PDB file of C-alpha atoms in Angstrom:
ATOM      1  CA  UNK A   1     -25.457 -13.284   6.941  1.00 32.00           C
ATOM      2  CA  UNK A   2     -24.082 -10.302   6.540  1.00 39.00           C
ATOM      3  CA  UNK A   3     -26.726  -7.226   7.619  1.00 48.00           C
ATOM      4  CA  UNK A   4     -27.096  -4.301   4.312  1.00 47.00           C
ATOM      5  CA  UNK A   5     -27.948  -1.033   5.114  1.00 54.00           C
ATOM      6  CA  UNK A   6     -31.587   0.361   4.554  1.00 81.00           C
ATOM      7  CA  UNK A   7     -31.680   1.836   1.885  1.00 88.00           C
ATOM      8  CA  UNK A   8     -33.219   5.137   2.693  1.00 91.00           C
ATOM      9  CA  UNK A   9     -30.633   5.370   4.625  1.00 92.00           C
ATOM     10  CA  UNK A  10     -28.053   4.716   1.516  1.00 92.00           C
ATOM     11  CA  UNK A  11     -29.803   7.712  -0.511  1.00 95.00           C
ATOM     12  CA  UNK A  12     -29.915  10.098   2.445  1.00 96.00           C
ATOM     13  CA  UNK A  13     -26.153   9.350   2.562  1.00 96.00           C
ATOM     14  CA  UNK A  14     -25.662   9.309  -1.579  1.00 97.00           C
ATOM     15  CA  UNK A  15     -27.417  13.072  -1.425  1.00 98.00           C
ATOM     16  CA  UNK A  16     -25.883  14.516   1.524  1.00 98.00           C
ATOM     17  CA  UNK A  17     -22.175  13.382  -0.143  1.00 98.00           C
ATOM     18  CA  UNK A  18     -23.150  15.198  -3.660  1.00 97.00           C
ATOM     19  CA  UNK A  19     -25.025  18.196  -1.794  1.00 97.00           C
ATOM     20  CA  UNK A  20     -21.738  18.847   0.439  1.00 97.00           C
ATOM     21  CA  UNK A  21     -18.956  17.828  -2.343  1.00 97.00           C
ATOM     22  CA  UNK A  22     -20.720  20.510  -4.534  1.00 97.00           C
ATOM     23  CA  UNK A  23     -20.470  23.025  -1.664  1.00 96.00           C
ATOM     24  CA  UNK A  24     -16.758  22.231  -1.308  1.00 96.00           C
ATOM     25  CA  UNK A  25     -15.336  22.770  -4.800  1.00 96.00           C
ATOM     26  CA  UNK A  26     -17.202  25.845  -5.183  1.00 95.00           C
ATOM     27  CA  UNK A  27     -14.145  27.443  -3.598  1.00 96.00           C
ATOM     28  CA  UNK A  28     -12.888  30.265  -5.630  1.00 94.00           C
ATOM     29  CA  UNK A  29     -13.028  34.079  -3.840  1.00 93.00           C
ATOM     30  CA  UNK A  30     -12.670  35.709  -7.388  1.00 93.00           C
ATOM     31  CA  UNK A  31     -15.023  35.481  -9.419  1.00 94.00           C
ATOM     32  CA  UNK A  32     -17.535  38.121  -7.216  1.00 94.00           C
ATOM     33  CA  UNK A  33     -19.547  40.811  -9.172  1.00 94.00           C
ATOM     34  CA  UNK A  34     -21.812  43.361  -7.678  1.00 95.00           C
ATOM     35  CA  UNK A  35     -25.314  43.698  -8.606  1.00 95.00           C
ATOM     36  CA  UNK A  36     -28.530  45.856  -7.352  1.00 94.00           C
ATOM     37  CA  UNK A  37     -30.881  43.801  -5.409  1.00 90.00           C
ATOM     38  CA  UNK A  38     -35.298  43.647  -5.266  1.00 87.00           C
ATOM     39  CA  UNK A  39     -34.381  46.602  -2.250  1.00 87.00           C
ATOM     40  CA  UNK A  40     -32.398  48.838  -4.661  1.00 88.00           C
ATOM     41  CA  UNK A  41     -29.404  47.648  -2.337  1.00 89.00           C
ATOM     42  CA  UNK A  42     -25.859  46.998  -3.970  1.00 92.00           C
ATOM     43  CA  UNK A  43     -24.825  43.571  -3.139  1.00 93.00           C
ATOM     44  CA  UNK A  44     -21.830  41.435  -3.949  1.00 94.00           C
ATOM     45  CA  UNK A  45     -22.310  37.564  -5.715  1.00 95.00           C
ATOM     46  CA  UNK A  46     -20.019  34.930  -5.249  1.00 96.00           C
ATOM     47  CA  UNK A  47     -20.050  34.172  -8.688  1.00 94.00           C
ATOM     48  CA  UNK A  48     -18.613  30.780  -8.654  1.00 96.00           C
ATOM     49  CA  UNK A  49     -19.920  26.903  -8.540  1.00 95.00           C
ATOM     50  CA  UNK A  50     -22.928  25.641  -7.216  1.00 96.00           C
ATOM     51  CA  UNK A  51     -23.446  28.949  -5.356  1.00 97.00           C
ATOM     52  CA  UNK A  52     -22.684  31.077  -8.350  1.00 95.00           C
ATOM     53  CA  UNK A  53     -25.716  33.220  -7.874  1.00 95.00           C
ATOM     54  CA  UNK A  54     -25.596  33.524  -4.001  1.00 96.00           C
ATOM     55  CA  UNK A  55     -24.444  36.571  -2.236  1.00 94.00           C
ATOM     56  CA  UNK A  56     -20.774  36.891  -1.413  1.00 94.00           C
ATOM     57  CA  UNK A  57     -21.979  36.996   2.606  1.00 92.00           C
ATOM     58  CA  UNK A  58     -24.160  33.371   2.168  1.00 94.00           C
ATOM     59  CA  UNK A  59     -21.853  31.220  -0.207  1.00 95.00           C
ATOM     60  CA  UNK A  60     -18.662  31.301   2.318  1.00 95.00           C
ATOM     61  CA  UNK A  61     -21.044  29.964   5.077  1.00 94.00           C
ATOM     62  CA  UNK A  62     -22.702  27.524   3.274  1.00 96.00           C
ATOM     63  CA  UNK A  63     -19.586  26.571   2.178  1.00 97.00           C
ATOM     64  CA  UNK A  64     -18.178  26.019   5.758  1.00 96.00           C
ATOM     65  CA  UNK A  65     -21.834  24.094   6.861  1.00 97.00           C
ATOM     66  CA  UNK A  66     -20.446  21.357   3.659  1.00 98.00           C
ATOM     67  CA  UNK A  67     -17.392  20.829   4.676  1.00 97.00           C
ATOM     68  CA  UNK A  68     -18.666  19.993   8.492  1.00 97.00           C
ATOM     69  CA  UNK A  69     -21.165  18.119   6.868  1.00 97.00           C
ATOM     70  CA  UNK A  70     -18.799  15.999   5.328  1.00 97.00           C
ATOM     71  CA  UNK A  71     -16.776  15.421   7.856  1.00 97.00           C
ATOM     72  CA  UNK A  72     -18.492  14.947  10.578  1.00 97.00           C
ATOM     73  CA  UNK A  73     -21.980  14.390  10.007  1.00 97.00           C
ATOM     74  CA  UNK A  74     -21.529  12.027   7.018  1.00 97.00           C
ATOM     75  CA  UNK A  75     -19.545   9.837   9.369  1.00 97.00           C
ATOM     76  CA  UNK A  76     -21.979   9.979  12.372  1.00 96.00           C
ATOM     77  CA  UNK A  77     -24.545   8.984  10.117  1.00 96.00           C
ATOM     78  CA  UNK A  78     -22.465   6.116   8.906  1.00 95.00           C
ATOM     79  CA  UNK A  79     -21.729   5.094  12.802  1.00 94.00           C
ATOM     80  CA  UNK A  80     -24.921   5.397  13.861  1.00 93.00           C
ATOM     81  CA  UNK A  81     -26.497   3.320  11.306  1.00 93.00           C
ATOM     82  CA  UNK A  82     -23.910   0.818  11.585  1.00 91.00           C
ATOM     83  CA  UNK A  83     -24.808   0.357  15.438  1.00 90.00           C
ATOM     84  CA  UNK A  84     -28.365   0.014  14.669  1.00 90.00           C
ATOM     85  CA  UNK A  85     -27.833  -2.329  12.791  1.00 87.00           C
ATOM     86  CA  UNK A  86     -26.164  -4.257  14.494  1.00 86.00           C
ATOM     87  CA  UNK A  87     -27.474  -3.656  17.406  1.00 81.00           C
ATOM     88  CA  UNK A  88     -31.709  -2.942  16.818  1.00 80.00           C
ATOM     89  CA  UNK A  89     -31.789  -1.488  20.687  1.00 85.00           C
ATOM     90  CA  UNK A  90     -33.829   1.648  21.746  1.00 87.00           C
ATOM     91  CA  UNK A  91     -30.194   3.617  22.343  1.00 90.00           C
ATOM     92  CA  UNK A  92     -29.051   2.928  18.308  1.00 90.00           C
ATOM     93  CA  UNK A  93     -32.405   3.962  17.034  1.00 91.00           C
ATOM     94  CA  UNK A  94     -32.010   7.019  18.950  1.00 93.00           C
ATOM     95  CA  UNK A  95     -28.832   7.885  18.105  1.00 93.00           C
ATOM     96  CA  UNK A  96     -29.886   7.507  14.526  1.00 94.00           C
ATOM     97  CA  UNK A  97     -32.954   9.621  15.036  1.00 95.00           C
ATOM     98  CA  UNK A  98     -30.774  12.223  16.295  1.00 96.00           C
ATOM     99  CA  UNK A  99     -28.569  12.079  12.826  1.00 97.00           C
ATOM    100  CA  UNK A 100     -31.498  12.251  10.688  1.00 97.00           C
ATOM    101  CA  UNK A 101     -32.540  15.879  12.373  1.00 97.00           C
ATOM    102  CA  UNK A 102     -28.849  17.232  11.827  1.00 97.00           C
ATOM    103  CA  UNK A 103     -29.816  16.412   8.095  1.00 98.00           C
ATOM    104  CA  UNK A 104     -33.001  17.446   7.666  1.00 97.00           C
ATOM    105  CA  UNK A 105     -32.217  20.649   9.337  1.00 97.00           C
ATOM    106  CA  UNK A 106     -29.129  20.665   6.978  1.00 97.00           C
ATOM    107  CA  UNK A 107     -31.660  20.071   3.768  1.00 97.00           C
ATOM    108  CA  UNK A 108     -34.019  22.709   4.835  1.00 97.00           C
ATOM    109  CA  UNK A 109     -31.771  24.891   4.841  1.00 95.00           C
ATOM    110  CA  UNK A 110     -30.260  23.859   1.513  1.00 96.00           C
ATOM    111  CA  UNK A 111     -33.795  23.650  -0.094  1.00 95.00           C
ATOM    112  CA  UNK A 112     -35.367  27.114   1.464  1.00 95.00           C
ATOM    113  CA  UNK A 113     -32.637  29.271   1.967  1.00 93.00           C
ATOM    114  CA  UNK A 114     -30.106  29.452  -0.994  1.00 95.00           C
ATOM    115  CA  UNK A 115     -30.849  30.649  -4.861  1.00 95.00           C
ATOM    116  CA  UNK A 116     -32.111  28.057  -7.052  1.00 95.00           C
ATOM    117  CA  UNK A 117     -29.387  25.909  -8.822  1.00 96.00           C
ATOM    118  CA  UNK A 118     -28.917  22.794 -10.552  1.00 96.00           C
ATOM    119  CA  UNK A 119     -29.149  20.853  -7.171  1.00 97.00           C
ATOM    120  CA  UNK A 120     -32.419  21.902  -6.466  1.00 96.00           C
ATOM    121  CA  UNK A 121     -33.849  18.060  -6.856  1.00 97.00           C
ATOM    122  CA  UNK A 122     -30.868  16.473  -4.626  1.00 97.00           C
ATOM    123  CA  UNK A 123     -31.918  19.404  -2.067  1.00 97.00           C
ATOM    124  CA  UNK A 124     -35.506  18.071  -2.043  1.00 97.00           C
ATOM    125  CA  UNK A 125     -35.168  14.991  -2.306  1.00 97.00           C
ATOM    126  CA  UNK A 126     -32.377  15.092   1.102  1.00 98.00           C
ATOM    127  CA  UNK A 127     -35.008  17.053   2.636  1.00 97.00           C
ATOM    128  CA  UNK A 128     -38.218  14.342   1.682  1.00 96.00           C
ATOM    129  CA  UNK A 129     -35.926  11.514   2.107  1.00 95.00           C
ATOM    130  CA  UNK A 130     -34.601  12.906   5.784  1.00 96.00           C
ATOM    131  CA  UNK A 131     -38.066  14.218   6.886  1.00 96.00           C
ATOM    132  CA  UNK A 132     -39.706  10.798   6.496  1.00 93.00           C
ATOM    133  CA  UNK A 133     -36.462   8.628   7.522  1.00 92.00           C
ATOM    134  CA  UNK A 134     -37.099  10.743  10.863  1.00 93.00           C
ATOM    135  CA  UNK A 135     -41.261  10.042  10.732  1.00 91.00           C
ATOM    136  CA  UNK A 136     -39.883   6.684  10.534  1.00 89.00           C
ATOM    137  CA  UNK A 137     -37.306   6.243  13.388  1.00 90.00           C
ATOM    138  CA  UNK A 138     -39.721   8.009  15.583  1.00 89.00           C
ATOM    139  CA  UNK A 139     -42.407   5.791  15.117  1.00 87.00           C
ATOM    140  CA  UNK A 140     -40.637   2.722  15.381  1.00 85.00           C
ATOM    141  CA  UNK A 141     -38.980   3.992  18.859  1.00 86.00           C
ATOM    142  CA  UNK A 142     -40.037   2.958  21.676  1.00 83.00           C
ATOM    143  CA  UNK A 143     -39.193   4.585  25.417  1.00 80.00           C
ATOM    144  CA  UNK A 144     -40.949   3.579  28.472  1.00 73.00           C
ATOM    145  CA  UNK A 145     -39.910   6.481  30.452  1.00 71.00           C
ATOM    146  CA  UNK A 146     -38.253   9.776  30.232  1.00 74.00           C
ATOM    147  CA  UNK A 147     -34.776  10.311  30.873  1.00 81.00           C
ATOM    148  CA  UNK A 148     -33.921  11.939  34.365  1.00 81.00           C
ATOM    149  CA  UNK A 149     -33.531  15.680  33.361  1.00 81.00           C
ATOM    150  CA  UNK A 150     -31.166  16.955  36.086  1.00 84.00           C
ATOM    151  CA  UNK A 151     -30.547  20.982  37.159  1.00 89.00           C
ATOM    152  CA  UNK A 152     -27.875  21.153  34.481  1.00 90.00           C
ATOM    153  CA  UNK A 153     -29.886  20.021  31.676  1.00 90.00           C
ATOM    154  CA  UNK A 154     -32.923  22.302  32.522  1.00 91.00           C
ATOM    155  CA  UNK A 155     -30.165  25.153  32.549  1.00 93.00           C
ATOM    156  CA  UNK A 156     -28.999  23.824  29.042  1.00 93.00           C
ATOM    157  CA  UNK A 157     -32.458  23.665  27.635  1.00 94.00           C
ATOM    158  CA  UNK A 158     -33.918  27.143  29.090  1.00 95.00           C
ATOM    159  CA  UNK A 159     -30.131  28.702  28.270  1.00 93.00           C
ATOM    160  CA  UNK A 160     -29.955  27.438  24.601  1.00 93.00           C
ATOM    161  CA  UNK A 161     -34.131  28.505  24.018  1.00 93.00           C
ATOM    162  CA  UNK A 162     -33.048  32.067  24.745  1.00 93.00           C
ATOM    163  CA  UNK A 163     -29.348  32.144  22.961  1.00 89.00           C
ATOM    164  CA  UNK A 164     -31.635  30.884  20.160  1.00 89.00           C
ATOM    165  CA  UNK A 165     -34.001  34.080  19.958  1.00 91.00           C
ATOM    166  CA  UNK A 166     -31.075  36.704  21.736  1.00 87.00           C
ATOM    167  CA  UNK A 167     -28.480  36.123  18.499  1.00 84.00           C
ATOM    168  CA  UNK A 168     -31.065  36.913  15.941  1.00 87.00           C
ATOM    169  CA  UNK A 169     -33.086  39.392  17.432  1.00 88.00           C
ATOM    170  CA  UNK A 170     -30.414  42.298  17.021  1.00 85.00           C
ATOM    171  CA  UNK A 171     -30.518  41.685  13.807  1.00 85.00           C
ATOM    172  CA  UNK A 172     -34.561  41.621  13.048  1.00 90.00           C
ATOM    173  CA  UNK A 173     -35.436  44.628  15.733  1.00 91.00           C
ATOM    174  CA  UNK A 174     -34.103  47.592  13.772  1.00 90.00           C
ATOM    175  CA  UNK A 175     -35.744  46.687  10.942  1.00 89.00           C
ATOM    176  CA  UNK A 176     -39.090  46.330  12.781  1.00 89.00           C
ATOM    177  CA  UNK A 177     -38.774  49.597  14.258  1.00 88.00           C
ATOM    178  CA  UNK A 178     -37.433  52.064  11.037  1.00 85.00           C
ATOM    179  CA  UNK A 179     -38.802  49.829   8.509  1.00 83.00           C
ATOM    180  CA  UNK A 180     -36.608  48.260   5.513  1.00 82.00           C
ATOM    181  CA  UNK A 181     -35.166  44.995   5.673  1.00 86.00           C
ATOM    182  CA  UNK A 182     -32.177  42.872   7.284  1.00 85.00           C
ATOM    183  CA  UNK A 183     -28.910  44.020   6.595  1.00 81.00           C
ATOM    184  CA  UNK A 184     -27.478  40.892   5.420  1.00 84.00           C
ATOM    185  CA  UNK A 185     -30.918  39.855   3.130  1.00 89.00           C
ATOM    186  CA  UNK A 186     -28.834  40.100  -0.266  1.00 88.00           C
ATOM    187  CA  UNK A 187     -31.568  38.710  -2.825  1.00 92.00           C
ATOM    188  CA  UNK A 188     -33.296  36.503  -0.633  1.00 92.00           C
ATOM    189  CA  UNK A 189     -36.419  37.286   0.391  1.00 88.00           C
ATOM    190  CA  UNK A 190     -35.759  35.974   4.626  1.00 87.00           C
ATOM    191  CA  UNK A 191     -33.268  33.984   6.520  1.00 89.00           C
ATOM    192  CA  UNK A 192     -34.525  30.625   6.758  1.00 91.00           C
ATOM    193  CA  UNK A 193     -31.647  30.436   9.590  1.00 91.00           C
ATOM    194  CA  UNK A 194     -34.002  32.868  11.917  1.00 92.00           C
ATOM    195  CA  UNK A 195     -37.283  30.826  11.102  1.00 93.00           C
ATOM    196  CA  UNK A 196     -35.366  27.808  11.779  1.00 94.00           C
ATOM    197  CA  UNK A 197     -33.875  28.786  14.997  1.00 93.00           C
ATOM    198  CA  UNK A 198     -36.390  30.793  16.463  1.00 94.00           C
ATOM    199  CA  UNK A 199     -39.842  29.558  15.018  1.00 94.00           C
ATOM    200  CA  UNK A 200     -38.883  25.739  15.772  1.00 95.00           C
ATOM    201  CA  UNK A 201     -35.386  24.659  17.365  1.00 94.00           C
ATOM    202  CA  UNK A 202     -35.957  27.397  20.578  1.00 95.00           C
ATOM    203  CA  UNK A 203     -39.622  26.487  20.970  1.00 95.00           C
ATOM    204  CA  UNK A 204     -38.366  22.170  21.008  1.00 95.00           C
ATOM    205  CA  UNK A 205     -36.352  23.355  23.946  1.00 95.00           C
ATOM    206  CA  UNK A 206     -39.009  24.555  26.315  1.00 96.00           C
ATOM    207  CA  UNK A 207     -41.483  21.715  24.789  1.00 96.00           C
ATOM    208  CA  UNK A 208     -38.676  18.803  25.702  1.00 94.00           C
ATOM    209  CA  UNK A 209     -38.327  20.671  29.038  1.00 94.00           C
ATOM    210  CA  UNK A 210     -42.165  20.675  29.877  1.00 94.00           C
ATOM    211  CA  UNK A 211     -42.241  16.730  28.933  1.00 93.00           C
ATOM    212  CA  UNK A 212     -38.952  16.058  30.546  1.00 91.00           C
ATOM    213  CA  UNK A 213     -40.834  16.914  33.910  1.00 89.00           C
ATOM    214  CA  UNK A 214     -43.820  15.305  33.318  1.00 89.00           C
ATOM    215  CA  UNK A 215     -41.708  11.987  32.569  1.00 87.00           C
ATOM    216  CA  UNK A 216     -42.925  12.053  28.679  1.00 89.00           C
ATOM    217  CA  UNK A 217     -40.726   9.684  26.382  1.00 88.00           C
ATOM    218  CA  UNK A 218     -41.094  12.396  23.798  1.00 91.00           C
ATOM    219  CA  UNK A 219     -39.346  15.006  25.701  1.00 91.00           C
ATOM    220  CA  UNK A 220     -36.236  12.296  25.651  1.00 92.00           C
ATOM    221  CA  UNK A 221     -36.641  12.197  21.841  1.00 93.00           C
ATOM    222  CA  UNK A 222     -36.649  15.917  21.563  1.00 94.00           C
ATOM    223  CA  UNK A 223     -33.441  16.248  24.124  1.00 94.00           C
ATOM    224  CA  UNK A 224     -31.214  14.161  22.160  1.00 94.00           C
ATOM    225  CA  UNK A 225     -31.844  15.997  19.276  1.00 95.00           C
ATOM    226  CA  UNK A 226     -32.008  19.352  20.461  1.00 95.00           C
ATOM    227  CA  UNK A 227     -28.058  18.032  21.962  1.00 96.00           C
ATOM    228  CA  UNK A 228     -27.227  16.615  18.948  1.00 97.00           C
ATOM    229  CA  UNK A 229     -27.760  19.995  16.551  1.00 96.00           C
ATOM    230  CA  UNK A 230     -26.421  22.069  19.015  1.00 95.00           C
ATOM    231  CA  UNK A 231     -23.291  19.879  19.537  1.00 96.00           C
ATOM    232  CA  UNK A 232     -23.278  19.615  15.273  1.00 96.00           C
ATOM    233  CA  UNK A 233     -23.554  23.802  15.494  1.00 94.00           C
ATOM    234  CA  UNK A 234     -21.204  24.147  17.696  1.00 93.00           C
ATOM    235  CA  UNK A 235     -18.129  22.730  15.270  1.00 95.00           C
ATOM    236  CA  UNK A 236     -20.263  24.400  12.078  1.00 95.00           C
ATOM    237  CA  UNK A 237     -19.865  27.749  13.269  1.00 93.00           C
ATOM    238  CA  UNK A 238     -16.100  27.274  13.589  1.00 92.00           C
ATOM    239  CA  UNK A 239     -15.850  25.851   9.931  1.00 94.00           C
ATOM    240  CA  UNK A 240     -18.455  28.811   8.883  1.00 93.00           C
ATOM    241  CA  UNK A 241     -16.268  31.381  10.564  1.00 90.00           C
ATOM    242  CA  UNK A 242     -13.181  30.540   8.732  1.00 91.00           C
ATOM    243  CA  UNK A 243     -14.177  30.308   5.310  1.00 93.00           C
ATOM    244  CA  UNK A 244     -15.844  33.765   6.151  1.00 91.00           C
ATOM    245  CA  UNK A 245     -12.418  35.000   7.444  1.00 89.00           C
ATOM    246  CA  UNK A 246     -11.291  33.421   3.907  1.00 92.00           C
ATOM    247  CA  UNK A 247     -13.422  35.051   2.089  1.00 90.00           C
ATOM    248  CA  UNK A 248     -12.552  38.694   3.118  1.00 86.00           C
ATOM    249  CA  UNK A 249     -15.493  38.958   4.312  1.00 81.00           C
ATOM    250  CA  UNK A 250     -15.310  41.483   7.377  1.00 74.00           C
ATOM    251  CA  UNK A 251     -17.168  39.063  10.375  1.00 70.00           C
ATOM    252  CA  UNK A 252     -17.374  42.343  13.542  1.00 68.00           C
ATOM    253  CA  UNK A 253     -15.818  40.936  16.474  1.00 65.00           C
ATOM    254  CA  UNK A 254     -19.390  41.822  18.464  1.00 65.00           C
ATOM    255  CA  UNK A 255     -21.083  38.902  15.813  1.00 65.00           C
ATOM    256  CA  UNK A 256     -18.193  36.769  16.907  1.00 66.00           C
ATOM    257  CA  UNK A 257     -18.941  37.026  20.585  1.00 66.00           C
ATOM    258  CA  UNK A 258     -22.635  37.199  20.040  1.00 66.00           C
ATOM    259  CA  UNK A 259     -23.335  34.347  17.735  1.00 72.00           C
ATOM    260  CA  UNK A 260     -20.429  32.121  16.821  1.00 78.00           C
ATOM    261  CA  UNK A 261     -18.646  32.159  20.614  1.00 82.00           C
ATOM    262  CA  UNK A 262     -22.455  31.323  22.013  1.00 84.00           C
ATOM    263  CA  UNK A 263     -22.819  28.666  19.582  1.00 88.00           C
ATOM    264  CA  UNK A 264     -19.673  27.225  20.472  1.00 90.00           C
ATOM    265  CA  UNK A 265     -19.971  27.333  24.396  1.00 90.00           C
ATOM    266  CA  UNK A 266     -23.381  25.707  24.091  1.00 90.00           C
ATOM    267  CA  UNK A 267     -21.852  22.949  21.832  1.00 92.00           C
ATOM    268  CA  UNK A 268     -19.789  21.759  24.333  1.00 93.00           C
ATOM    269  CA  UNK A 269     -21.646  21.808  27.121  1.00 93.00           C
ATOM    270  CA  UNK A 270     -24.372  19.558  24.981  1.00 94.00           C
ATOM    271  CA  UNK A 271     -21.344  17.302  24.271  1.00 94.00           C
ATOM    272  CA  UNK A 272     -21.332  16.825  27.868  1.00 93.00           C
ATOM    273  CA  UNK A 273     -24.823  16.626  28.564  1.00 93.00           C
ATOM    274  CA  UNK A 274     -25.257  14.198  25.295  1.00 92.00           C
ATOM    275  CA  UNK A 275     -22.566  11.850  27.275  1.00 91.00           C
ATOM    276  CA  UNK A 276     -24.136  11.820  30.681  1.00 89.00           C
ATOM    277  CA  UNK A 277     -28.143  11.025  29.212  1.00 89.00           C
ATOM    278  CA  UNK A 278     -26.657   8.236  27.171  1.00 87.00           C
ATOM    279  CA  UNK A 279     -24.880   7.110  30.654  1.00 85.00           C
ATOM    280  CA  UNK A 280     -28.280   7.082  32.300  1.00 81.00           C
ATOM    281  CA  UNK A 281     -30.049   4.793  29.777  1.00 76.00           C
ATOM    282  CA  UNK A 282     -27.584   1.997  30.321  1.00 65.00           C
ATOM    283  CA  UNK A 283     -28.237  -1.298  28.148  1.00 48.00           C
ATOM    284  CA  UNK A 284     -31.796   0.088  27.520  1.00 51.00           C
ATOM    285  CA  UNK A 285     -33.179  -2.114  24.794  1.00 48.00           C
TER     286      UNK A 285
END
């Protein structure tokens, strides 16, 4: 008998396809219009599609996070529930784990960090629907021991912790020290980006580290998806950083270096590692 997909699994698929196909045909670069923001700061709107009322800056990277979305992660989602599956092991269940975080970081992002529009239930319900389909995953999972966390991972972990808090900082520290607020804040009130990166994604690292070397199955958990976003990040900034070029939008060849080269580097090397810790757990089951 043929196996059917879960169906959780189905809507978190269903949303992430309207949430990213919305993103994608809100192309258009000319409909901007300047307005005065809550700071008394002129700032340009995209003025077009779903992120109509988002600043000219925000909608050109969102855009670019859709279209990776679509292309990538809505297939690895598709793979990696296929395998489980078919296959019910400890690897597949992992794997899908993994795919779940991409999206839930994805819908966070989505629901916290962009101007209400009409997708504001499809945002929360990707983010409920991914948050809980993790819960899930995690709690059926079952790892007897840690993966082997070799020099080269530890590097990767403590290396992407601090590239986490280093490519924001410049940003936040001037503020903290003349007052006022980010540069780029536009009509939002933070960057969910910072509090994302920062606040939970560079403190995961050192966590999955510590448990890593205490042999803690949760540290494995943590690894592969800490390798999984970054490898996800890695190909988003690319796609981010061309609709921004696009755009107009003038991206300073320091930011380029700083953030999206950094991202990038630390992609591939998780590629790598994400290869080699799969290696290691052989026909775990």
């Amino acid at each position: 008998m043929k196996k059917k997909m879960h169906v959780l699994t189905v809507v978190i698929l269903i949303l992430t396809i309207i949430s990213s196909v919305a993103g994608m045909v809100s192309v258009n670069f000319t409909k901007a219009y300047d307005i005065v923001n809550q700071y008394g700061q002129t700032v340009k709107m995209y003025g077009y599609g779903i992120y109509a009322h988002d600043t000219y800056f925000q909608a050109p990277i969102s855009i670019g996070t859709d279209v990776c979305i679509f292309f990538l992660v809505v297939p690895m989602l598709l793979v990696a529930h296929n395998h489980f599956v078919k296959d019910r092991n400890t690897v597949s269940r992992l794997k899908l784990i993994t795919v779940y975080a991409v999206i839930l970081y994805y819908a966070v992002s989505l629901s916290f960090g962009l101007t209400y529009n009409r997708l504001f239930l499809v945002y929360a319900a990707l983010f409920s629907c991914s948050l809980f389909g993790l819960f899930r995953q995690m709690y059926d999972l079952k790892i007897e021991k840690a993966v082997t966390c070799t020099t080269g991972m530890k590097f990767f972990l403590v290396i992407s912790g601090i590239a986490l808090v280093v490519a924001w900082l410049p940003d936040i520290i001037p503020t903290l020290i003349h007052g006022g607020t980010l540069s780029i804040i536009g009509v939002y009130t933070t960057c969910i980006t910072y509090v994302l990166d920062m606040g939970i994604l560079c403190p995961i690292c050192f966590i999955s580290l510590y448990l890593l070397k205490k042999g803690e199955p949760l540290g494995t958990i943590l690894l592969a998806v800490m390798l999984k976003l970054c490898i996800v990040v890695g190909v988003m900034v690319i796609s981010q950083t061309v609709f921004q070029i696009l755009s107009g939008c003038d991206v300073p060849l320091v930011a380029l270096i700083t953030k999206s080269l950094s991202f990038v580097l630390l992609g591939g090397f998780a590629c790598y590692f994400n290869k080699k810790m799969y290696e290691s757990f052989g026909d775990m089951r």
